[in-house]
Structures are given as C-alpha cells and as structure tokens.
Amino acid sequence: MEDLFGQVPLTGPDQPPEHAEKNHQGDDAGAEPGILRDPSEDPAPEASASVPTGRKSTASGSQRGPLAVRMRPKNLDEVVGQQHLLGQGSPLRQLAAGAAAGGPAGPSSLVLWGPPGTGKTTLAHVIARGTGRKFVELSAITAGVKDVRRVMDEALTARDLYRTTTVLFLDEIHRFNKAQQDALLPGVENRWVVLVAATTENPSFSVVSPLLSRSLLLTLRPLTDKDIELLLQRAVDDERGFDGTVRFAPEALEHLVRLSGGDARRALTALEAAAGVAFGDAEGTLRDPDEPLTLELQHTEQAVDAAAVRYDRAGDQHYDVISAFIKSIRGSDVDAALHYLARMLEAGEDPRFLARRIVISAAEDVGMADPTALQTAVAAAQAVQLIGMPEGRIILAEAVVHLATAPKSNAAYMGINRAIGDVRAGLGNGIPAHLRDAHYPGAGQLGHGKGYVYSHDEPHGVAAQQYPPDDLVGKDYYQPTLNGAERDIQPRLERLRRIIRGN
C-alpha cells in the first residue's frame, strides 16, 4: 500500500525488514523492500496494430510509462554524463553500493544542484537500488514538516532496531521554507537518514546554511550534445525503449539533440512524441514489418512544433551565417543583423562565440567613430559569460543594435595593417637614441636619453621631437574618416602632427 505521497511506507518498529519484504510481493514481486518499483521493469504490452508484428511491442508506449522513466539507468555505469561525480570511491558510488560499500567512512548526505534533465532524479533512483538500505522519496511540492518528522522517526527506529540506513530523496528542496528545512537537521546531523536533496536553484540562496554545512554539494553539468545523442540512440535500440523498431535519419537526430538544450528528459520526451508521429503516418502504408521505421526530420518538427534551423555549426552554414551577420553590422542594417543573431542562437550556436565576434566588429568596423561601441561589446561578452542563456540573448541584441546603428570607421584597423605591412617589408630599423632606455649605468655614455623632451613640460603637453625611426618619419598610418567622433579627431590630429614634426 502507498501513502498519500505515492511512497512505499517505511518499516514499522514491530515489523522487521524480512516481513516488510513479504508485504511487497504481488505486483512488486522481487523488488527490494522499501524501494519504489521501476516502471522500466514492467512486462511489455501486447503488440498493437501500429507496430511491426515481427518485433516487440515497445514502440507504441500506449500502456507503458514515459520513455524518460523507462530509460532510467539501472546502475551508475549506465549513467551518461556527470563523470566528474562518478569516480571510484566518490560519494555517489558509495551511496549506490549500499551495504556493499567498504571502508570505515559512512555515507554522506548530498545536495544535487543542476539544471533540469541532467540526472538528479536518475541518480537518486540508482541509489535506491543499493542493497541493505531503505529508500524513501518525498517531493517538497507536496510534503510538509509533519511528513519529514514521520520519516525521521521511522528512520531512527529502523536504525536502532534493525541497523538499517534510510536514504531520503527530497526533490525540489528549494521549495521548502526555513522551518521545513530545519526539520531535516537532526536526522542529517545524527545520520538517522542519508539525505539526497535535488534542486535547480543555487543552494547558497535556497538551502539553509546549517543543512549545507552537513551535506556535500555536488554540481551537475548540462549534458553535452554527444551525451544526448548517446541517450537517444540507446532509447531507439534498447528493449526498454523502442527495441530497434525505429531508426534515425541524421537530420532528425541532430534536430532532437539541438532542441534538448542539454536536457535528457526533454530529448527523450521529444523522441517519444516524434516516434508517435512517425508510426501514425505509417499506418495504412505498405512496408516491410521487419524493417525499422525511419524517423525523419518532418516527424521531429511536427512533434515538437519547432522548425529545424538550417545551420551546421561545423560546416558551410556556420561560416555563411556569421559572415552575413558581421557584414550586416558593418552595413548598418540592424534588422538583418538581429535576424542572423536569432538564427544562430536558435540553432544552438555558442553565445560566447557570438560575443567574441561582436567585440571584434566593434573595433574593426565601428572603431573610433564611436569609441563607446567597444565598451558595450566587451561588457556584453562579460555579461553573457556571467548570465548565460536564454537571458544572454538580450545582452547580445543590445550590443548588436549599438554597433549596427553606430557611425562606422575602419581607420584604426587599416592603420595597424599598414604598420604591420611596413614591418614585414623591413622598414623601421632602429630607435631614435633620445627615446632609448637610459636608466642603467653606462646608458648615458651611449647617448641614450640625451635630448629627450618631457612632453608635460611643453605647452599643451606636446613636444616637438622625432618619435619614429628615421626611415618612417612623416609616415601617416592612422587616417581618420569624417564619420562620428572621428570628425573631431581629424583636425586635432593635424594640429598634433604639425607640432610634433615641427612643421
């Protein structure tokens, strides 16, 4: 029997674990006592008309749990991603080993922090399979202090009477207020329970300090595209998933990976929906029942109601779109620039790459016509790194609008190119003696620093003296335009050159 929260009741003080196991026979025969039954272990339903009769009826999913639930790993070796947390002897492996864990150290309470779909609940269910421990699951959305205290009391009884450790998985712990979290402290501190808490919000702000100090904080990272691709392929091939009844067209697989955003649950949910569309389209058509059904791009687009953006981050589209983006900024077409920015973001382009290109454009194409453009671009790059997506799109858009609508000048860019050209041509040999370093003994005997005029001693802070090498005297590398702020720079530059060169 399950309680109001859908959990298996804990063993009572007068009911030893061996008796409790008998109470879980029948529908949950063979399950570990105190462990929630995994829907992936349910027997497969009868074949339906929409599934090839020569294969197992795993593709319909009409009478089974969600694909994301069925594909949950049974052990840590099946877990994809988070390898930085799964090393030998890690706290997660110690917990998952259950009573078989060796060594004098006891299990540690954990706070799992990470974005949705990165494996927090999955890891908890793997831990639930550990032997010799009782697993209880609560959700902070529905549970309260009374439920927490009940779990603590029963866990204390189980420890004292039966030497059984209770593992409490508390999902969405950030939804607990301070009083509710404080109720966990005695049990965690005295190890009546081993707490495994999951949260998508920063624990520094959402979990009380005393509870954090008694737990290990483990940060889960978003899954990579390769991780998501491996999960999707496993779901297609594994008997818990589609058991080979479907296969991917390359474009469909790429589309699902891109739309997942590093969220495994989202990827598997989209796959299940796309497979439903594919089987629905195949009804009434003539095809070999032993051949797997191909999941096409149109099926994934129809299932998730999002068109695939034609953009290959490793191919021509990557270079073509970024080229059009930069040229639109340079050409002052703000609307086109925003379009290409949106196109790349929707295709999953790294926003840090886009921020770097915007910084380059600010210096190359806007330049001194609006010196504040570079400040905006650098600030945007730093802000995107700090904030991330999806809010980072707003910051990038502001920078793009600034650059596209700013006056343009490539004078500084062309100036450095001219200077580099002369250096590569062998021009500019030597340094005028009066500009050379004169701080060390003997430098004066070499004439270093002799005749140097300190600029701040001269009117307007500008001294008439030679700065470039002899063969570059009178060479003008920087040639300002009449655009924006350079309109004011040009007459000032002409006066500076007259004074410096003594004209």
PDB file of N, CA and C in Angstrom, residues 187-236:
ATOM      1  N   GLY A 187      18.044  14.668  11.851  1.00  0.00           N
ATOM      2  CA  GLY A 187      18.225  13.400  11.165  1.00  0.00           C
ATOM      3  C   GLY A 187      19.481  13.355  10.332  1.00  0.00           C
ATOM      4  N   VAL A 188      19.810  14.472   9.670  1.00  0.00           N
ATOM      5  CA  VAL A 188      21.022  14.520   8.845  1.00  0.00           C
ATOM      6  C   VAL A 188      22.267  14.543   9.721  1.00  0.00           C
ATOM      7  N   GLU A 189      22.231  15.363  10.770  1.00  0.00           N
ATOM      8  CA  GLU A 189      23.410  15.503  11.627  1.00  0.00           C
ATOM      9  C   GLU A 189      23.752  14.198  12.333  1.00  0.00           C
ATOM     10  N   ASN A 190      22.736  13.468  12.791  1.00  0.00           N
ATOM     11  CA  ASN A 190      22.971  12.220  13.514  1.00  0.00           C
ATOM     12  C   ASN A 190      22.918  10.990  12.613  1.00  0.00           C
ATOM     13  N   ARG A 191      22.750  11.225  11.311  1.00  0.00           N
ATOM     14  CA  ARG A 191      22.703  10.175  10.307  1.00  0.00           C
ATOM     15  C   ARG A 191      21.576   9.170  10.570  1.00  0.00           C
ATOM     16  N   TRP A 192      20.431   9.679  11.030  1.00  0.00           N
ATOM     17  CA  TRP A 192      19.246   8.835  11.047  1.00  0.00           C
ATOM     18  C   TRP A 192      18.843   8.558   9.602  1.00  0.00           C
ATOM     19  N   VAL A 193      19.058   9.574   8.774  1.00  0.00           N
ATOM     20  CA  VAL A 193      18.818   9.418   7.345  1.00  0.00           C
ATOM     21  C   VAL A 193      20.047   9.915   6.589  1.00  0.00           C
ATOM     22  N   VAL A 194      20.224   9.393   5.398  1.00  0.00           N
ATOM     23  CA  VAL A 194      21.184   9.956   4.458  1.00  0.00           C
ATOM     24  C   VAL A 194      20.351  10.738   3.442  1.00  0.00           C
ATOM     25  N   LEU A 195      20.488  12.039   3.476  1.00  0.00           N
ATOM     26  CA  LEU A 195      19.663  12.912   2.628  1.00  0.00           C
ATOM     27  C   LEU A 195      20.293  13.044   1.248  1.00  0.00           C
ATOM     28  N   VAL A 196      19.481  12.851   0.233  1.00  0.00           N
ATOM     29  CA  VAL A 196      19.860  13.177  -1.136  1.00  0.00           C
ATOM     30  C   VAL A 196      18.837  14.200  -1.618  1.00  0.00           C
ATOM     31  N   ALA A 197      19.222  15.461  -1.617  1.00  0.00           N
ATOM     32  CA  ALA A 197      18.313  16.553  -1.975  1.00  0.00           C
ATOM     33  C   ALA A 197      18.648  17.051  -3.372  1.00  0.00           C
ATOM     34  N   ALA A 198      17.636  17.357  -4.147  1.00  0.00           N
ATOM     35  CA  ALA A 198      17.822  17.842  -5.511  1.00  0.00           C
ATOM     36  C   ALA A 198      17.232  19.232  -5.651  1.00  0.00           C
ATOM     37  N   THR A 199      17.922  20.090  -6.379  1.00  0.00           N
ATOM     38  CA  THR A 199      17.436  21.451  -6.590  1.00  0.00           C
ATOM     39  C   THR A 199      17.960  21.987  -7.914  1.00  0.00           C
ATOM     40  N   THR A 200      17.162  22.833  -8.548  1.00  0.00           N
ATOM     41  CA  THR A 200      17.596  23.523  -9.763  1.00  0.00           C
ATOM     42  C   THR A 200      18.039  24.949  -9.461  1.00  0.00           C
ATOM     43  N   GLU A 201      17.930  25.375  -8.210  1.00  0.00           N
ATOM     44  CA  GLU A 201      18.296  26.729  -7.818  1.00  0.00           C
ATOM     45  C   GLU A 201      19.555  26.710  -6.968  1.00  0.00           C
ATOM     46  N   ASN A 202      20.279  27.805  -6.986  1.00  0.00           N
ATOM     47  CA  ASN A 202      21.545  27.900  -6.261  1.00  0.00           C
ATOM     48  C   ASN A 202      21.334  27.591  -4.781  1.00  0.00           C
ATOM     49  N   PRO A 203      21.954  26.522  -4.264  1.00  0.00           N
ATOM     50  CA  PRO A 203      21.744  26.170  -2.862  1.00  0.00           C
ATOM     51  C   PRO A 203      22.216  27.235  -1.884  1.00  0.00           C
ATOM     52  N   SER A 204      23.142  28.073  -2.297  1.00  0.00           N
ATOM     53  CA  SER A 204      23.617  29.129  -1.410  1.00  0.00           C
ATOM     54  C   SER A 204      22.498  30.083  -1.032  1.00  0.00           C
ATOM     55  N   PHE A 205      21.475  30.164  -1.889  1.00  0.00           N
ATOM     56  CA  PHE A 205      20.347  31.054  -1.624  1.00  0.00           C
ATOM     57  C   PHE A 205      19.070  30.290  -1.250  1.00  0.00           C
ATOM     58  N   SER A 206      18.992  29.011  -1.625  1.00  0.00           N
ATOM     59  CA  SER A 206      17.734  28.284  -1.441  1.00  0.00           C
ATOM     60  C   SER A 206      17.784  27.220  -0.355  1.00  0.00           C
ATOM     61  N   VAL A 207      18.970  26.900   0.150  1.00  0.00           N
ATOM     62  CA  VAL A 207      19.112  25.896   1.203  1.00  0.00           C
ATOM     63  C   VAL A 207      19.756  26.560   2.415  1.00  0.00           C
ATOM     64  N   VAL A 208      19.208  26.291   3.602  1.00  0.00           N
ATOM     65  CA  VAL A 208      19.719  26.949   4.811  1.00  0.00           C
ATOM     66  C   VAL A 208      21.157  26.515   5.072  1.00  0.00           C
ATOM     67  N   SER A 209      21.943  27.418   5.626  1.00  0.00           N
ATOM     68  CA  SER A 209      23.372  27.165   5.840  1.00  0.00           C
ATOM     69  C   SER A 209      23.651  25.942   6.714  1.00  0.00           C
ATOM     70  N   PRO A 210      22.912  25.734   7.840  1.00  0.00           N
ATOM     71  CA  PRO A 210      23.201  24.545   8.651  1.00  0.00           C
ATOM     72  C   PRO A 210      23.042  23.240   7.886  1.00  0.00           C
ATOM     73  N   LEU A 211      22.080  23.172   6.987  1.00  0.00           N
ATOM     74  CA  LEU A 211      21.883  21.955   6.206  1.00  0.00           C
ATOM     75  C   LEU A 211      22.992  21.800   5.167  1.00  0.00           C
ATOM     76  N   LEU A 212      23.408  22.917   4.578  1.00  0.00           N
ATOM     77  CA  LEU A 212      24.502  22.859   3.610  1.00  0.00           C
ATOM     78  C   LEU A 212      25.793  22.389   4.267  1.00  0.00           C
ATOM     79  N   SER A 213      26.045  22.865   5.487  1.00  0.00           N
ATOM     80  CA  SER A 213      27.289  22.509   6.172  1.00  0.00           C
ATOM     81  C   SER A 213      27.325  21.035   6.564  1.00  0.00           C
ATOM     82  N   ARG A 214      26.179  20.386   6.616  1.00  0.00           N
ATOM     83  CA  ARG A 214      26.108  18.967   6.980  1.00  0.00           C
ATOM     84  C   ARG A 214      26.002  18.062   5.759  1.00  0.00           C
ATOM     85  N   SER A 215      26.099  18.655   4.575  1.00  0.00           N
ATOM     86  CA  SER A 215      25.931  17.888   3.337  1.00  0.00           C
ATOM     87  C   SER A 215      27.061  18.232   2.367  1.00  0.00           C
ATOM     88  N   LEU A 216      27.244  17.361   1.406  1.00  0.00           N
ATOM     89  CA  LEU A 216      28.170  17.632   0.310  1.00  0.00           C
ATOM     90  C   LEU A 216      27.382  18.208  -0.857  1.00  0.00           C
ATOM     91  N   LEU A 217      27.877  19.302  -1.417  1.00  0.00           N
ATOM     92  CA  LEU A 217      27.223  19.924  -2.560  1.00  0.00           C
ATOM     93  C   LEU A 217      27.864  19.402  -3.839  1.00  0.00           C
ATOM     94  N   LEU A 218      27.080  18.737  -4.672  1.00  0.00           N
ATOM     95  CA  LEU A 218      27.553  18.210  -5.949  1.00  0.00           C
ATOM     96  C   LEU A 218      26.847  18.960  -7.077  1.00  0.00           C
ATOM     97  N   THR A 219      27.624  19.531  -7.979  1.00  0.00           N
ATOM     98  CA  THR A 219      27.077  20.326  -9.079  1.00  0.00           C
ATOM     99  C   THR A 219      27.016  19.485 -10.342  1.00  0.00           C
ATOM    100  N   LEU A 220      25.819  19.341 -10.893  1.00  0.00           N
ATOM    101  CA  LEU A 220      25.641  18.594 -12.134  1.00  0.00           C
ATOM    102  C   LEU A 220      25.716  19.547 -13.319  1.00  0.00           C
ATOM    103  N   ARG A 221      26.390  19.123 -14.344  1.00  0.00           N
ATOM    104  CA  ARG A 221      26.585  19.961 -15.531  1.00  0.00           C
ATOM    105  C   ARG A 221      25.583  19.594 -16.622  1.00  0.00           C
ATOM    106  N   PRO A 222      25.235  20.560 -17.472  1.00  0.00           N
ATOM    107  CA  PRO A 222      24.360  20.220 -18.606  1.00  0.00           C
ATOM    108  C   PRO A 222      25.010  19.144 -19.467  1.00  0.00           C
ATOM    109  N   LEU A 223      24.202  18.250 -19.995  1.00  0.00           N
ATOM    110  CA  LEU A 223      24.729  17.187 -20.839  1.00  0.00           C
ATOM    111  C   LEU A 223      25.207  17.759 -22.163  1.00  0.00           C
ATOM    112  N   THR A 224      26.270  17.188 -22.691  1.00  0.00           N
ATOM    113  CA  THR A 224      26.789  17.625 -23.978  1.00  0.00           C
ATOM    114  C   THR A 224      25.951  17.041 -25.111  1.00  0.00           C
ATOM    115  N   ASP A 225      26.175  17.553 -26.313  1.00  0.00           N
ATOM    116  CA  ASP A 225      25.452  17.021 -27.478  1.00  0.00           C
ATOM    117  C   ASP A 225      25.756  15.538 -27.665  1.00  0.00           C
ATOM    118  N   LYS A 226      27.001  15.134 -27.413  1.00  0.00           N
ATOM    119  CA  LYS A 226      27.349  13.713 -27.554  1.00  0.00           C
ATOM    120  C   LYS A 226      26.611  12.869 -26.518  1.00  0.00           C
ATOM    121  N   ASP A 227      26.465  13.410 -25.303  1.00  0.00           N
ATOM    122  CA  ASP A 227      25.706  12.690 -24.275  1.00  0.00           C
ATOM    123  C   ASP A 227      24.263  12.484 -24.709  1.00  0.00           C
ATOM    124  N   ILE A 228      23.639  13.549 -25.193  1.00  0.00           N
ATOM    125  CA  ILE A 228      22.235  13.463 -25.621  1.00  0.00           C
ATOM    126  C   ILE A 228      22.092  12.502 -26.795  1.00  0.00           C
ATOM    127  N   GLU A 229      23.023  12.565 -27.735  1.00  0.00           N
ATOM    128  CA  GLU A 229      22.965  11.667 -28.889  1.00  0.00           C
ATOM    129  C   GLU A 229      23.072  10.214 -28.445  1.00  0.00           C
ATOM    130  N   LEU A 230      23.946   9.946 -27.476  1.00  0.00           N
ATOM    131  CA  LEU A 230      24.089   8.579 -26.962  1.00  0.00           C
ATOM    132  C   LEU A 230      22.801   8.117 -26.288  1.00  0.00           C
ATOM    133  N   LEU A 231      22.165   8.989 -25.504  1.00  0.00           N
ATOM    134  CA  LEU A 231      20.911   8.628 -24.843  1.00  0.00           C
ATOM    135  C   LEU A 231      19.809   8.332 -25.848  1.00  0.00           C
ATOM    136  N   LEU A 232      19.706   9.171 -26.877  1.00  0.00           N
ATOM    137  CA  LEU A 232      18.665   8.968 -27.890  1.00  0.00           C
ATOM    138  C   LEU A 232      18.890   7.663 -28.655  1.00  0.00           C
ATOM    139  N   GLN A 233      20.138   7.402 -29.003  1.00  0.00           N
ATOM    140  CA  GLN A 233      20.437   6.174 -29.733  1.00  0.00           C
ATOM    141  C   GLN A 233      20.165   4.947 -28.867  1.00  0.00           C
ATOM    142  N   ARG A 234      20.481   5.061 -27.582  1.00  0.00           N
ATOM    143  CA  ARG A 234      20.202   3.960 -26.660  1.00  0.00           C
ATOM    144  C   ARG A 234      18.702   3.722 -26.544  1.00  0.00           C
ATOM    145  N   ALA A 235      17.920   4.796 -26.501  1.00  0.00           N
ATOM    146  CA  ALA A 235      16.466   4.660 -26.386  1.00  0.00           C
ATOM    147  C   ALA A 235      15.873   3.990 -27.615  1.00  0.00           C
ATOM    148  N   VAL A 236      16.476   4.211 -28.767  1.00  0.00           N
ATOM    149  CA  VAL A 236      15.997   3.583 -30.000  1.00  0.00           C
ATOM    150  C   VAL A 236      16.340   2.094 -30.022  1.00  0.00           C
TER     151      VAL A 236
END
